[in-house]
Amino acid sequence: MCVSAGCPNRAHCFSQGEATFLLLGQGCSRNCLFCAMGEEAVTPVDATEPQRVAQTVASLELSYVVLTSVTRDDLPDGGAAHICQTAREIRAHAPHTRVEALLPDFGGCRRALFLAATGSFSIVGHNVEMVPSLYTRYRSGGGFQRSLSVLHALGEHGIPTKSGFMVGLGETQEEVLSLISTLSDTGISVLTAGQYLPGRRGGITPKRYVSPEEFEIYAAHAQECGIASVRMGPYVRSSLNAADCFREICK
């Protein structure tokens, strides 16, 4: 996933024994304009993937992994069972490795969310990606209220939750501060925010580049709202220093 998404931090994370794995193929059911995944067709589920990922984690002796996936609206459970099976395989092959999940919204399916919340994860995340006013323009098939419902539903099961968003797409500072407050109300333990950077040819152009000082304002507000672990800056991505964030909320 680190390479597929064009993440600027992949060398740093791998040097720390951390990596993110993209499950369920490269093809996404949706075509959000900000995404680096492109427009490949969805592919049949590879039943061998959970074991292969687990074997890779074990052979690389990774200490912390994040499992994420494209959105698969074509699957009855959105791929939740497959993601959870991958986590179980990692537990079996690498029992000392922490496993985090960064989940799609599963179309709001309660059964899928229950599977994810009760799976073999240390923490589960779902990114709202942007302020609500930009959804119609940039997030095809997504819904801000649905994403909030996902975070609420995951948190109901007692597992720590996490979210993240991008800036630089045309939002106002007031909208960002309001978004942070709203996310805090869902009970999340970790919040990340970074600068949007185009990840593919033809991707949308950033409306502006947010200064480090403005990120500091957002981070301070998140901490004032009581969010335990906050990471915000131009190159921050949701999986950056994920292990450190988890350790912070366990103190």
Backbone as numpy.savetxt, mean C-alpha at the origin, in Angstrom:
# Nx Ny Nz CAx CAy CAz Cx Cy Cz
8.04 -6.08 -7.34 7.21 -4.88 -7.34 8.08 -3.63 -7.34
9.17 -3.65 -6.61 10.03 -2.48 -6.46 10.49 -1.96 -7.82
10.81 -2.88 -8.73 11.26 -2.51 -10.07 10.07 -2.14 -10.95
8.99 -2.94 -10.89 7.81 -2.71 -11.73 7.21 -1.34 -11.51
7.20 -0.88 -10.26 6.59 0.40 -9.93 7.55 1.57 -10.08
8.81 1.28 -10.42 9.79 2.35 -10.58 10.09 3.06 -9.28
10.11 2.33 -8.17 10.33 2.97 -6.87 11.76 3.51 -6.76
11.92 4.75 -6.29 13.26 5.34 -6.18 14.07 4.81 -5.00
13.45 3.96 -4.16 14.12 3.52 -2.93 14.50 2.04 -2.94
14.40 1.38 -4.09 14.52 -0.08 -4.08 15.88 -0.56 -3.58
16.96 0.12 -3.92 18.28 -0.31 -3.45 18.39 -0.19 -1.94
17.84 0.88 -1.39 17.88 1.10 0.06 17.15 -0.02 0.78
15.92 -0.32 0.36 15.13 -1.33 1.06 15.79 -2.70 0.99
16.28 -3.05 -0.19 16.87 -4.38 -0.33 18.12 -4.51 0.54
18.86 -3.43 0.70 20.05 -3.47 1.55 19.69 -3.69 3.02
18.43 -3.40 3.38 17.96 -3.59 4.75 17.29 -4.95 4.95
17.33 -5.80 3.92 16.68 -7.10 4.03 15.18 -7.03 3.86
14.71 -6.00 3.14 13.28 -5.81 2.92 12.99 -5.80 1.42
11.80 -6.27 1.05 11.39 -6.24 -0.35 9.87 -6.32 -0.43
9.35 -5.83 -1.55 7.92 -5.89 -1.81 7.67 -6.78 -3.01
6.68 -7.66 -2.90 6.35 -8.59 -3.98 4.97 -8.27 -4.54
4.89 -8.18 -5.86 3.62 -7.96 -6.55 3.02 -9.31 -6.93
1.81 -9.57 -6.46 1.13 -10.84 -6.72 0.04 -10.67 -7.77
-0.38 -11.80 -8.33 -1.54 -11.86 -9.23 -1.31 -11.18 -10.58
-0.05 -11.14 -11.01 0.25 -10.67 -12.35 0.49 -9.18 -12.47
0.72 -8.74 -13.70 0.99 -7.33 -13.99 -0.26 -6.60 -14.49
-1.28 -7.35 -14.87 -2.48 -6.74 -15.43 -3.48 -6.36 -14.37
-3.95 -5.12 -14.42 -4.89 -4.60 -13.42 -6.26 -4.42 -14.05
-7.31 -4.66 -13.25 -8.68 -4.48 -13.74 -9.03 -3.02 -13.97
-8.28 -2.13 -13.36 -8.57 -0.70 -13.47 -7.41 0.00 -14.18
-7.62 1.23 -14.55 -6.58 1.97 -15.29 -6.43 3.36 -14.69
-6.00 3.40 -13.44 -5.81 4.69 -12.77 -4.66 5.44 -13.45
-4.87 6.69 -13.74 -3.90 7.45 -14.54 -2.56 7.63 -13.86
-2.53 7.59 -12.53 -1.27 7.84 -11.81 -0.39 6.60 -11.73
-0.94 5.43 -12.04 -0.26 4.17 -11.74 0.81 3.84 -12.77
1.88 3.20 -12.31 3.00 2.83 -13.19 2.82 1.46 -13.82
1.72 0.76 -13.51 1.58 -0.62 -13.95 1.19 -0.76 -15.41
0.68 0.28 -16.05 0.34 0.16 -17.45 -1.02 -0.48 -17.68
-1.23 -1.00 -18.89 -2.55 -1.48 -19.28 -2.52 -2.92 -19.76
-1.72 -3.77 -19.15 -1.68 -5.17 -19.54 -2.97 -5.87 -19.16
-3.32 -6.90 -19.93 -4.53 -7.67 -19.64 -4.30 -8.53 -18.39
-5.38 -8.77 -17.65 -5.26 -9.65 -16.49 -4.96 -11.06 -16.96
-4.28 -11.82 -16.14 -3.87 -13.18 -16.48 -4.46 -14.17 -15.49
-4.54 -15.46 -15.86 -5.03 -16.46 -14.91 -4.16 -16.49 -13.65
-4.78 -16.83 -12.54 -4.04 -16.90 -11.28 -3.06 -18.06 -11.33
-1.82 -17.80 -10.96 -0.77 -18.82 -10.91 -0.77 -19.46 -9.53
-1.26 -20.68 -9.45 -1.39 -21.36 -8.16 -0.04 -21.66 -7.52
1.03 -21.64 -8.31 2.35 -21.92 -7.76 3.02 -20.67 -7.17
2.43 -19.52 -7.41 3.07 -18.27 -6.99 3.32 -18.18 -5.49
2.35 -18.52 -4.63 2.60 -18.40 -3.18 3.85 -19.16 -2.72
4.01 -20.39 -3.20 5.17 -21.16 -2.78 6.46 -20.61 -3.38
6.40 -20.16 -4.62 7.61 -19.61 -5.25 8.07 -18.33 -4.55
7.13 -17.48 -4.19 7.48 -16.27 -3.46 8.10 -16.62 -2.12
7.49 -17.57 -1.42 8.00 -17.97 -0.11 9.41 -18.53 -0.21
9.67 -19.33 -1.23 11.01 -19.88 -1.42 12.02 -18.77 -1.70
11.61 -17.76 -2.45 12.49 -16.63 -2.73 12.81 -15.86 -1.46
11.78 -15.61 -0.66 11.97 -14.91 0.62 12.97 -15.66 1.49
12.81 -16.97 1.56 13.70 -17.78 2.39 15.13 -17.78 1.84
15.27 -17.91 0.53 16.62 -17.99 -0.06 17.36 -16.66 0.07
16.63 -15.55 0.04 17.25 -14.23 0.18 17.40 -13.82 1.64
16.86 -14.63 2.53 16.92 -14.36 3.97 16.38 -12.96 4.30
15.27 -12.63 3.70 14.65 -11.34 3.95 14.03 -11.31 5.35
14.15 -10.19 6.01 13.61 -10.07 7.36 12.21 -9.48 7.38
11.86 -8.75 6.31 10.55 -8.09 6.27 10.10 -8.00 4.83
8.89 -8.46 4.54 8.38 -8.39 3.18 6.99 -7.76 3.17
6.71 -7.08 2.09 5.38 -6.52 1.87 4.78 -7.24 0.66
3.58 -7.75 0.84 2.86 -8.39 -0.26 1.80 -7.43 -0.77
1.82 -7.16 -2.05 0.80 -6.30 -2.64 0.31 -6.94 -3.93
-0.68 -6.35 -4.55 -1.20 -6.92 -5.79 -1.87 -5.85 -6.61
-2.03 -6.15 -7.88 -2.89 -5.33 -8.72 -4.33 -5.55 -8.27
-5.24 -4.71 -8.72 -6.66 -4.91 -8.44 -7.19 -5.95 -9.41
-7.88 -6.97 -8.87 -8.44 -8.04 -9.70 -9.94 -8.13 -9.48
-10.67 -7.21 -10.10 -12.12 -7.22 -9.99 -12.74 -8.43 -10.68
-11.94 -9.13 -11.50 -12.45 -10.31 -12.21 -12.52 -11.53 -11.31
-11.90 -11.50 -10.14 -11.90 -12.63 -9.21 -12.96 -12.43 -8.14
-13.67 -13.50 -7.75 -14.76 -13.36 -6.78 -14.35 -12.70 -5.47
-13.14 -13.00 -4.99 -12.67 -12.41 -3.74 -11.58 -11.36 -3.97
-11.42 -10.95 -5.22 -10.40 -9.95 -5.54 -8.98 -10.44 -5.38
-8.81 -11.74 -5.15 -7.48 -12.30 -4.95 -7.07 -12.40 -3.49
-7.99 -12.15 -2.57 -7.65 -12.14 -1.14 -7.11 -13.49 -0.67
-7.76 -14.57 -1.08 -7.31 -15.90 -0.64 -5.90 -16.20 -1.13
-5.59 -15.78 -2.34 -4.26 -16.00 -2.92 -3.20 -15.23 -2.14
-3.50 -13.99 -1.80 -2.56 -13.18 -1.02 -2.33 -13.80 0.35
-3.40 -14.24 0.99 -3.28 -14.86 2.32 -2.51 -16.17 2.25
-2.72 -16.94 1.18 -1.98 -18.19 1.02 -0.49 -17.92 0.87
-0.14 -16.86 0.19 1.27 -16.48 0.05 1.87 -16.17 1.41
1.13 -15.46 2.25 1.62 -15.16 3.60 1.83 -16.43 4.40
0.90 -17.37 4.30 1.05 -18.64 5.04 2.27 -19.41 4.56
2.51 -19.41 3.25 3.69 -20.11 2.72 4.97 -19.45 3.23
4.99 -18.13 3.31 6.18 -17.45 3.83 6.40 -17.82 5.28
5.34 -17.87 6.07 5.46 -18.27 7.47 6.06 -19.67 7.58
5.68 -20.55 6.66 6.18 -21.92 6.69 7.64 -22.01 6.26
8.02 -21.26 5.25 9.38 -21.34 4.71 10.36 -20.42 5.43
9.86 -19.30 5.96 10.72 -18.31 6.62 10.01 -17.79 7.87
9.93 -18.61 8.91 9.09 -18.28 10.08 9.48 -17.01 10.81
10.69 -16.52 10.61 11.13 -15.32 11.33 10.91 -14.03 10.51
10.38 -14.18 9.32 10.14 -13.02 8.45 8.79 -12.38 8.76
8.79 -11.09 8.98 7.54 -10.35 9.16 6.88 -10.14 7.79
5.56 -10.25 7.77 4.83 -10.09 6.51 3.77 -9.00 6.65
3.87 -8.00 5.79 2.90 -6.92 5.72 2.10 -7.06 4.43
0.84 -6.66 4.46 0.02 -6.68 3.25 -0.37 -5.26 2.87
-0.19 -4.91 1.60 -0.68 -3.65 1.05 -1.77 -4.03 0.06
-3.02 -3.81 0.43 -4.15 -4.41 -0.25 -4.90 -3.45 -1.16
-5.50 -3.99 -2.24 -6.47 -3.19 -3.00 -7.77 -3.10 -2.21
-8.79 -2.48 -2.77 -10.03 -2.33 -2.00 -10.96 -3.54 -2.09
-10.61 -4.53 -2.94 -11.42 -5.74 -3.11 -12.87 -5.41 -3.46
-13.10 -4.24 -4.05 -14.46 -3.85 -4.39 -15.35 -3.68 -3.18
-14.72 -3.57 -2.00 -15.49 -3.43 -0.77 -16.03 -4.74 -0.24
-15.63 -5.87 -0.82 -16.14 -7.19 -0.43 -15.77 -7.51 1.02
-16.76 -7.68 1.87 -16.51 -7.92 3.30 -15.81 -9.26 3.53
-16.16 -10.27 2.75 -15.52 -11.58 2.92 -14.03 -11.49 2.62
-13.69 -10.78 1.56 -12.28 -10.63 1.20 -11.53 -9.86 2.28
-12.15 -8.83 2.82 -11.51 -8.05 3.88 -11.35 -8.87 5.14
-12.32 -9.73 5.44 -12.20 -10.60 6.61 -11.02 -11.56 6.43
-10.89 -12.14 5.24 -9.77 -13.04 4.97 -8.44 -12.32 5.20
-8.34 -11.10 4.69 -7.10 -10.35 4.82 -6.80 -9.98 6.27
-7.83 -9.56 6.99 -7.63 -9.11 8.37 -7.29 -10.26 9.31
-7.68 -11.46 8.95 -7.41 -12.62 9.81 -6.33 -13.51 9.22
-5.60 -13.01 8.23 -4.51 -13.77 7.62 -3.25 -13.68 8.46
-2.17 -14.20 7.91 -0.90 -14.27 8.65 -0.07 -13.00 8.46
-0.67 -11.86 8.75 0.02 -10.58 8.55 0.30 -9.89 9.88
1.41 -9.17 9.93 1.73 -8.37 11.11 1.00 -7.04 11.08
0.75 -6.51 9.88 0.06 -5.24 9.69 -0.53 -5.25 8.28
-1.68 -4.60 8.10 -2.29 -4.54 6.78 -2.49 -3.08 6.38
-2.26 -2.79 5.12 -2.39 -1.43 4.63 -3.30 -1.33 3.42
-3.89 -0.18 3.26 -4.65 0.15 2.05 -4.47 1.64 1.81
-3.94 1.99 0.66 -3.65 3.38 0.36 -4.85 4.11 -0.24
-5.15 5.28 0.31 -6.21 6.10 -0.30 -5.68 6.85 -1.52
-4.38 6.95 -1.63 -3.65 7.47 -2.80 -3.70 9.00 -2.98
-4.84 9.64 -2.73 -4.96 11.08 -3.01 -6.15 11.65 -2.27
-6.26 12.97 -2.29 -7.40 13.62 -1.62 -8.68 13.29 -2.38
-9.84 13.30 -1.70 -11.10 12.87 -2.32 -11.46 13.61 -3.60
-11.16 14.90 -3.68 -11.60 15.69 -4.84 -10.95 15.26 -6.15
-9.86 14.49 -6.07 -9.14 14.09 -7.28 -9.52 12.70 -7.78
-10.36 11.99 -7.04 -10.69 10.61 -7.41 -11.33 10.52 -8.79
-12.31 11.35 -9.07 -13.02 11.26 -10.35 -12.06 11.43 -11.52
-11.07 12.28 -11.36 -10.14 12.58 -12.44 -9.09 11.49 -12.62
-8.58 10.94 -11.51 -7.39 10.09 -11.60 -7.57 8.64 -11.18
-8.62 8.30 -10.42 -8.72 6.95 -9.87 -9.90 6.20 -10.45
-9.72 5.65 -11.62 -10.78 4.92 -12.29 -11.22 3.71 -11.47
-12.50 3.64 -11.17 -13.03 2.48 -10.45 -12.87 2.53 -8.95
-12.10 3.49 -8.45 -11.92 3.60 -7.00 -12.96 4.52 -6.39
-13.01 4.53 -5.07 -13.93 5.40 -4.36 -13.36 5.74 -3.00
-13.32 7.02 -2.67 -12.70 7.42 -1.40 -13.45 6.84 -0.21
-14.77 6.91 -0.22 -15.54 6.37 0.90 -15.36 4.86 1.02
-15.24 4.19 -0.12 -14.98 2.75 -0.08 -13.63 2.46 0.58
-12.62 3.27 0.24 -11.31 3.07 0.84 -11.35 3.30 2.35
-12.10 4.31 2.79 -12.25 4.52 4.23 -12.94 3.32 4.88
-13.94 2.77 4.20 -14.64 1.60 4.73 -13.71 0.40 4.84
-12.80 0.28 3.87 -11.80 -0.80 3.92 -10.93 -0.67 5.17
-10.45 0.52 5.44 -9.59 0.74 6.61 -10.36 0.48 7.90
-11.60 0.93 7.97 -12.43 0.67 9.15 -12.64 -0.83 9.33
-12.97 -1.53 8.24 -13.25 -2.96 8.32 -12.02 -3.76 8.75
-10.86 -3.41 8.24 -9.64 -4.11 8.63 -9.34 -3.86 10.10
-9.51 -2.63 10.54 -9.21 -2.29 11.93 -10.14 -2.94 12.93
-11.35 -3.29 12.50 -12.31 -3.92 13.40 -11.81 -5.25 13.96
-10.86 -5.86 13.27 -10.37 -7.17 13.68 -9.12 -7.08 14.56
-8.76 -5.88 14.94 -7.67 -5.71 15.91 -6.28 -5.72 15.33
-6.15 -5.83 14.02 -4.81 -5.83 13.42 -4.40 -4.39 13.13
-3.13 -4.03 13.32 -2.68 -2.67 13.00 -2.91 -2.35 11.52
-3.30 -1.13 11.24 -3.57 -0.72 9.86 -2.70 0.47 9.45
-2.63 0.64 8.15 -1.69 1.60 7.57 -2.30 2.17 6.30
-1.98 3.42 5.99 -2.44 3.99 4.72 -1.39 4.97 4.20
-1.62 5.42 2.96 -0.68 6.35 2.36 -1.32 7.12 1.22
-0.69 8.21 0.84 -1.21 9.01 -0.27 -0.07 9.78 -0.93
-0.38 10.34 -2.10 0.57 11.14 -2.87 0.13 12.60 -2.87
1.08 13.48 -3.07 0.77 14.90 -3.25 1.44 15.39 -4.54
1.02 16.56 -4.98 1.56 17.10 -6.22 0.65 16.92 -7.41
-0.61 16.49 -7.14 -1.56 16.23 -8.22 -2.60 17.34 -8.39
-2.46 18.40 -7.60 -3.40 19.50 -7.72 -4.22 19.75 -6.47
-3.90 19.04 -5.39 -4.60 19.23 -4.13 -4.14 20.51 -3.43
-4.95 21.00 -2.51 -4.56 22.16 -1.71 -4.01 21.68 -0.37
-3.30 22.56 0.31 -2.76 22.21 1.63 -3.90 21.91 2.60
-4.98 22.65 2.51 -6.12 22.42 3.40 -6.72 21.03 3.16
-6.76 20.61 1.90 -7.30 19.28 1.59 -6.42 18.19 2.19
-5.12 18.38 2.13 -4.20 17.37 2.68 -4.35 17.28 4.20
-4.43 18.40 4.87 -4.59 18.39 6.32 -5.91 17.73 6.71
-6.96 18.00 5.95 -8.26 17.38 6.21 -8.19 15.87 5.98
-7.50 15.46 4.92 -7.35 14.04 4.64 -6.64 13.32 5.78
-5.59 13.92 6.29 -4.85 13.32 7.41 -5.75 13.14 8.62
-6.55 14.14 8.92 -7.47 14.04 10.06 -8.49 12.92 9.83
-9.00 12.82 8.62 -9.97 11.78 8.30 -9.37 10.39 8.43
-8.14 10.23 7.95 -7.47 8.93 8.05 -7.19 8.59 9.51
-6.83 9.57 10.29 -6.60 9.33 11.72 -7.85 8.78 12.38
-9.01 9.26 11.96 -10.27 8.80 12.55 -10.57 7.34 12.26
-9.92 6.75 11.26 -10.12 5.33 10.98 -9.33 4.45 11.94
-8.40 5.05 12.70 -7.61 4.28 13.65 -6.31 3.74 13.11
-5.83 4.26 11.99 -4.57 3.75 11.44 -3.41 4.01 12.39
-2.42 3.12 12.32 -1.21 3.25 13.15 -0.05 3.84 12.38
-0.07 3.71 11.05 1.04 4.18 10.21 0.47 4.98 9.04
1.12 6.10 8.73 0.71 6.92 7.58 1.94 7.37 6.81
1.89 7.22 5.50 2.99 7.66 4.63 2.45 8.63 3.58
3.32 9.52 3.13 2.96 10.44 2.04 4.20 10.81 1.27
4.09 10.86 -0.05 5.23 11.19 -0.89 4.81 12.00 -2.11
5.78 12.48 -2.82 5.56 13.25 -4.04 5.16 12.33 -5.18
4.11 12.68 -5.91 3.79 11.92 -7.12 4.87 12.16 -8.17
5.36 11.07 -8.75 6.31 11.12 -9.86 5.76 10.22 -10.96
5.73 10.67 -12.21 5.18 9.84 -13.28 5.97 8.56 -13.43
5.26 7.43 -13.47 5.93 6.14 -13.49 5.92 5.45 -14.83
5.24 6.02 -15.82 5.22 5.38 -17.13 5.07 6.44 -18.21
5.45 6.09 -19.43 5.31 7.02 -20.55 3.82 7.33 -20.74
3.51 8.60 -20.85 2.11 8.98 -20.99 1.42 9.19 -19.67
2.14 8.99 -18.56 1.56 9.22 -17.24 1.29 10.71 -17.04
0.48 11.01 -16.05 0.13 12.41 -15.81 1.35 13.18 -15.30
1.37 14.45 -15.62 2.46 15.33 -15.19 2.13 15.93 -13.83
3.08 15.91 -12.89 2.80 16.53 -11.58 2.39 17.99 -11.75
1.42 18.41 -10.96 0.99 19.81 -10.99 2.01 20.71 -10.30
2.68 20.15 -9.28 3.74 20.89 -8.60 4.58 19.92 -7.79
5.74 20.38 -7.36 6.62 19.58 -6.50 6.57 20.19 -5.11
6.16 19.37 -4.17 5.94 19.83 -2.80 7.28 19.92 -2.07
7.48 20.99 -1.35 8.75 21.22 -0.66 8.88 20.34 0.59
10.11 20.04 1.00 10.31 19.30 2.26 9.66 20.00 3.45
9.64 21.33 3.43 9.04 22.08 4.53 7.53 21.84 4.61
6.89 21.72 3.46 5.45 21.45 3.47 5.18 20.03 3.96
6.03 19.09 3.56 5.89 17.73 4.09 6.01 17.73 5.61
6.88 18.56 6.15 7.04 18.64 7.60 5.76 19.13 8.27
5.07 20.04 7.62 3.79 20.52 8.15 2.78 19.37 8.21
2.73 18.59 7.16 1.80 17.46 7.12 2.17 16.41 8.16
3.46 16.13 8.30 3.90 15.13 9.27 3.57 15.57 10.69
3.78 16.84 10.98 3.48 17.36 12.32 2.00 17.24 12.62
1.16 17.51 11.63 -0.29 17.39 11.84 -0.68 15.93 12.09
-0.07 15.01 11.34 -0.36 13.59 11.54 0.01 13.14 12.95
1.15 13.61 13.43 1.57 13.26 14.79 0.63 13.88 15.82
0.18 15.11 15.57 -0.77 15.75 16.47 -2.10 14.98 16.51
-2.43 14.34 15.41 -3.66 13.54 15.35 -3.52 12.21 16.07
-2.31 11.88 16.50 -2.10 10.66 17.26 -1.69 9.45 16.46
-1.31 9.64 15.21 -0.84 8.52 14.40 0.56 8.13 14.87
0.74 6.87 15.20 1.96 6.43 15.91 3.22 6.53 15.06
3.14 6.17 13.79 4.33 6.17 12.93 4.01 6.94 11.65
4.81 7.96 11.37 4.55 8.84 10.23 5.82 8.97 9.38
5.69 8.76 8.08 6.79 8.94 7.15 6.30 9.81 6.00
6.87 11.00 5.85 6.45 11.90 4.78 7.65 12.62 4.20
7.74 12.67 2.88 8.83 13.34 2.20 8.74 13.09 0.72
9.51 13.81 -0.09 9.40 13.70 -1.55 9.54 12.27 -2.08
10.45 11.49 -1.52 10.70 10.15 -2.06 10.11 9.04 -1.19
9.28 9.39 -0.25 8.65 8.38 0.60 7.62 7.60 -0.22
7.65 6.27 -0.07 6.64 5.40 -0.64 6.13 4.51 0.49
4.98 3.89 0.30 4.31 3.22 1.41 5.13 2.08 2.01
6.01 1.47 1.23 6.80 0.36 1.76 8.19 0.78 2.22
8.53 2.05 2.09 9.85 2.51 2.51 9.99 2.40 4.03
11.06 1.74 4.48 11.32 1.55 5.91 10.11 0.97 6.63
9.41 0.06 5.95 8.21 -0.53 6.53 8.50 -1.25 7.84
9.65 -1.90 7.92 10.00 -2.60 9.16 10.19 -1.63 10.31
10.82 -0.49 10.05 11.00 0.52 11.10 9.65 1.04 11.59
8.74 1.27 10.67 7.40 1.74 11.05 6.71 0.72 11.94
6.83 -0.55 11.57 6.20 -1.59 12.38 6.80 -1.64 13.77
8.12 -1.53 13.85 8.77 -1.55 15.16 8.32 -0.36 16.02
8.12 0.78 15.38 7.68 1.97 16.13 6.32 1.76 16.78
5.40 1.12 16.08 4.06 0.95 16.65 4.02 -0.17 17.67
5.09 -0.96 17.74 5.14 -2.06 18.71 5.80 -1.65 20.02
6.30 -0.41 20.09 6.99 0.03 21.30 6.02 0.14 22.47
